[in-house]
């Protein structure tokens, strides 16, 4: 168990059968943790979270969580999607007329898809 702290509070990071995990972290270094948060025994925890070193320029805001497998991490999925979206090779067929987009201040399909990921 490792206690994780940010400006909003503290949460317990719990990894089962991985006693070595606490040696991967340095106090004062920023990490990004993602996984399912629950409340057990009056304490919030995140069980077997994935994590990565958080470089100030690499991530921020809301980070999407994608369905993954043991061999396909969130980081790999995020990087693959980012590469595809940044290539601008995907073309989205707009489903709404431009007049509707402008009238309601909506973004086009490509920008909506890009922004959500």
CSV table of C-alpha atoms in Angstrom, one decimal:
chain,number,residue,atom,x,y,z
A,1,UNK,CA,0.0,0.0,0.0
A,2,UNK,CA,1.3,3.5,-0.9
A,3,UNK,CA,-0.4,6.7,0.1
A,4,UNK,CA,-0.8,9.1,-2.8
A,5,UNK,CA,-1.4,12.8,-2.2
A,6,UNK,CA,-2.3,15.8,-4.2
A,7,UNK,CA,-4.0,19.2,-3.6
A,8,UNK,CA,-7.4,17.5,-3.0
A,9,UNK,CA,-6.4,14.9,-0.5
A,10,UNK,CA,-4.9,11.5,0.1
A,11,UNK,CA,-5.8,8.1,-1.4
A,12,UNK,CA,-4.3,4.7,-0.8
A,13,UNK,CA,-2.8,3.0,-3.9
A,14,UNK,CA,-3.1,-0.8,-3.3
A,15,UNK,CA,-1.2,-3.4,-5.3
A,16,UNK,CA,-1.7,-7.1,-4.4
A,17,UNK,CA,1.3,-9.5,-4.5
A,18,UNK,CA,3.6,-6.7,-5.6
A,19,UNK,CA,5.5,-5.7,-2.4
A,20,UNK,CA,8.3,-4.2,-4.5
A,21,UNK,CA,6.0,-1.5,-6.0
A,22,UNK,CA,6.7,1.1,-3.4
A,23,UNK,CA,10.3,1.2,-4.4
A,24,UNK,CA,9.3,2.6,-7.8
A,25,UNK,CA,8.2,5.9,-6.3
A,26,UNK,CA,10.2,8.9,-5.0
A,27,UNK,CA,8.7,11.4,-2.6
A,28,UNK,CA,8.1,14.8,-4.3
A,29,UNK,CA,8.0,13.3,-7.8
A,30,UNK,CA,4.8,13.7,-9.7
A,31,UNK,CA,3.1,10.6,-11.1
A,32,UNK,CA,-0.2,10.0,-12.9
A,33,UNK,CA,-2.3,7.1,-11.5
A,34,UNK,CA,-5.4,5.8,-13.1
A,35,UNK,CA,-7.8,3.0,-12.3
A,36,UNK,CA,-11.0,2.3,-10.4
A,37,UNK,CA,-11.4,4.2,-7.2
A,38,UNK,CA,-13.5,2.7,-4.4
A,39,UNK,CA,-14.1,3.2,-0.7
A,40,UNK,CA,-13.4,0.4,1.7
A,41,UNK,CA,-13.2,0.5,5.5
A,42,UNK,CA,-13.8,4.3,5.4
A,43,UNK,CA,-10.8,4.9,3.2
A,44,UNK,CA,-10.6,5.7,-0.5
A,45,UNK,CA,-8.3,3.5,-2.5
A,46,UNK,CA,-7.3,2.7,-6.0
A,47,UNK,CA,-6.6,-1.0,-6.6
A,48,UNK,CA,-3.8,-2.0,-8.8
A,49,UNK,CA,-3.6,1.3,-10.6
A,50,UNK,CA,-1.5,1.9,-13.7
A,51,UNK,CA,0.9,4.7,-13.3
A,52,UNK,CA,3.5,6.7,-15.1
A,53,UNK,CA,5.9,9.6,-14.4
A,54,UNK,CA,4.0,12.8,-15.0
A,55,UNK,CA,6.1,15.2,-17.0
A,56,UNK,CA,4.7,18.8,-16.7
A,57,UNK,CA,4.2,19.1,-20.5
A,58,UNK,CA,2.9,15.7,-21.3
A,59,UNK,CA,-0.5,15.4,-19.6
A,60,UNK,CA,-3.1,17.6,-18.0
A,61,UNK,CA,-6.8,18.1,-17.7
A,62,UNK,CA,-9.1,15.1,-18.1
A,63,UNK,CA,-7.3,12.0,-19.2
A,64,UNK,CA,-9.6,9.4,-20.9
A,65,UNK,CA,-9.5,5.8,-19.6
A,66,UNK,CA,-9.9,3.1,-22.3
A,67,UNK,CA,-10.8,-0.5,-21.9
A,68,UNK,CA,-7.5,-2.4,-21.8
A,69,UNK,CA,-5.9,-5.7,-21.2
A,70,UNK,CA,-3.0,-6.8,-19.1
A,71,UNK,CA,-0.6,-6.5,-22.1
A,72,UNK,CA,-2.1,-3.3,-23.5
A,73,UNK,CA,-1.6,-0.4,-21.1
A,74,UNK,CA,-3.4,2.9,-21.0
A,75,UNK,CA,-0.2,4.7,-22.1
A,76,UNK,CA,0.1,2.5,-25.2
A,77,UNK,CA,-3.6,3.1,-26.2
A,78,UNK,CA,-3.3,6.9,-25.5
A,79,UNK,CA,-0.1,7.1,-27.6
A,80,UNK,CA,-1.6,5.1,-30.5
A,81,UNK,CA,-4.7,7.3,-30.6
A,82,UNK,CA,-2.7,10.4,-30.3
A,83,UNK,CA,-0.5,9.4,-33.2
A,84,UNK,CA,-3.5,8.5,-35.4
A,85,UNK,CA,-5.4,11.7,-34.5
A,86,UNK,CA,-2.3,13.9,-35.0
A,87,UNK,CA,-1.7,12.5,-38.5
A,88,UNK,CA,-5.0,14.0,-39.6
A,89,UNK,CA,-5.5,11.1,-41.9
A,90,UNK,CA,-8.8,10.2,-40.5
A,91,UNK,CA,-11.7,12.0,-42.2
A,92,UNK,CA,-15.0,12.3,-40.4
A,93,UNK,CA,-18.2,12.7,-42.3
A,94,UNK,CA,-20.1,15.6,-40.7
A,95,UNK,CA,-23.6,14.6,-39.7
A,96,UNK,CA,-24.9,18.1,-39.0
A,97,UNK,CA,-25.3,21.0,-41.5
A,98,UNK,CA,-22.9,23.9,-41.0
A,99,UNK,CA,-25.9,26.2,-40.2
A,100,UNK,CA,-26.7,24.1,-37.2
A,101,UNK,CA,-23.1,23.9,-36.0
A,102,UNK,CA,-22.8,27.7,-36.2
A,103,UNK,CA,-26.3,28.4,-34.7
A,104,UNK,CA,-25.6,26.3,-31.6
A,105,UNK,CA,-21.8,27.0,-31.4
A,106,UNK,CA,-20.9,23.3,-32.0
A,107,UNK,CA,-17.6,22.1,-33.2
A,108,UNK,CA,-17.3,19.8,-36.2
A,109,UNK,CA,-17.1,16.0,-36.0
A,110,UNK,CA,-13.3,15.8,-36.3
A,111,UNK,CA,-12.7,18.4,-33.6
A,112,UNK,CA,-15.2,16.7,-31.3
A,113,UNK,CA,-13.6,13.3,-31.7
A,114,UNK,CA,-10.1,14.8,-31.3
A,115,UNK,CA,-11.0,16.8,-28.2
A,116,UNK,CA,-12.7,13.8,-26.4
A,117,UNK,CA,-9.6,11.7,-26.9
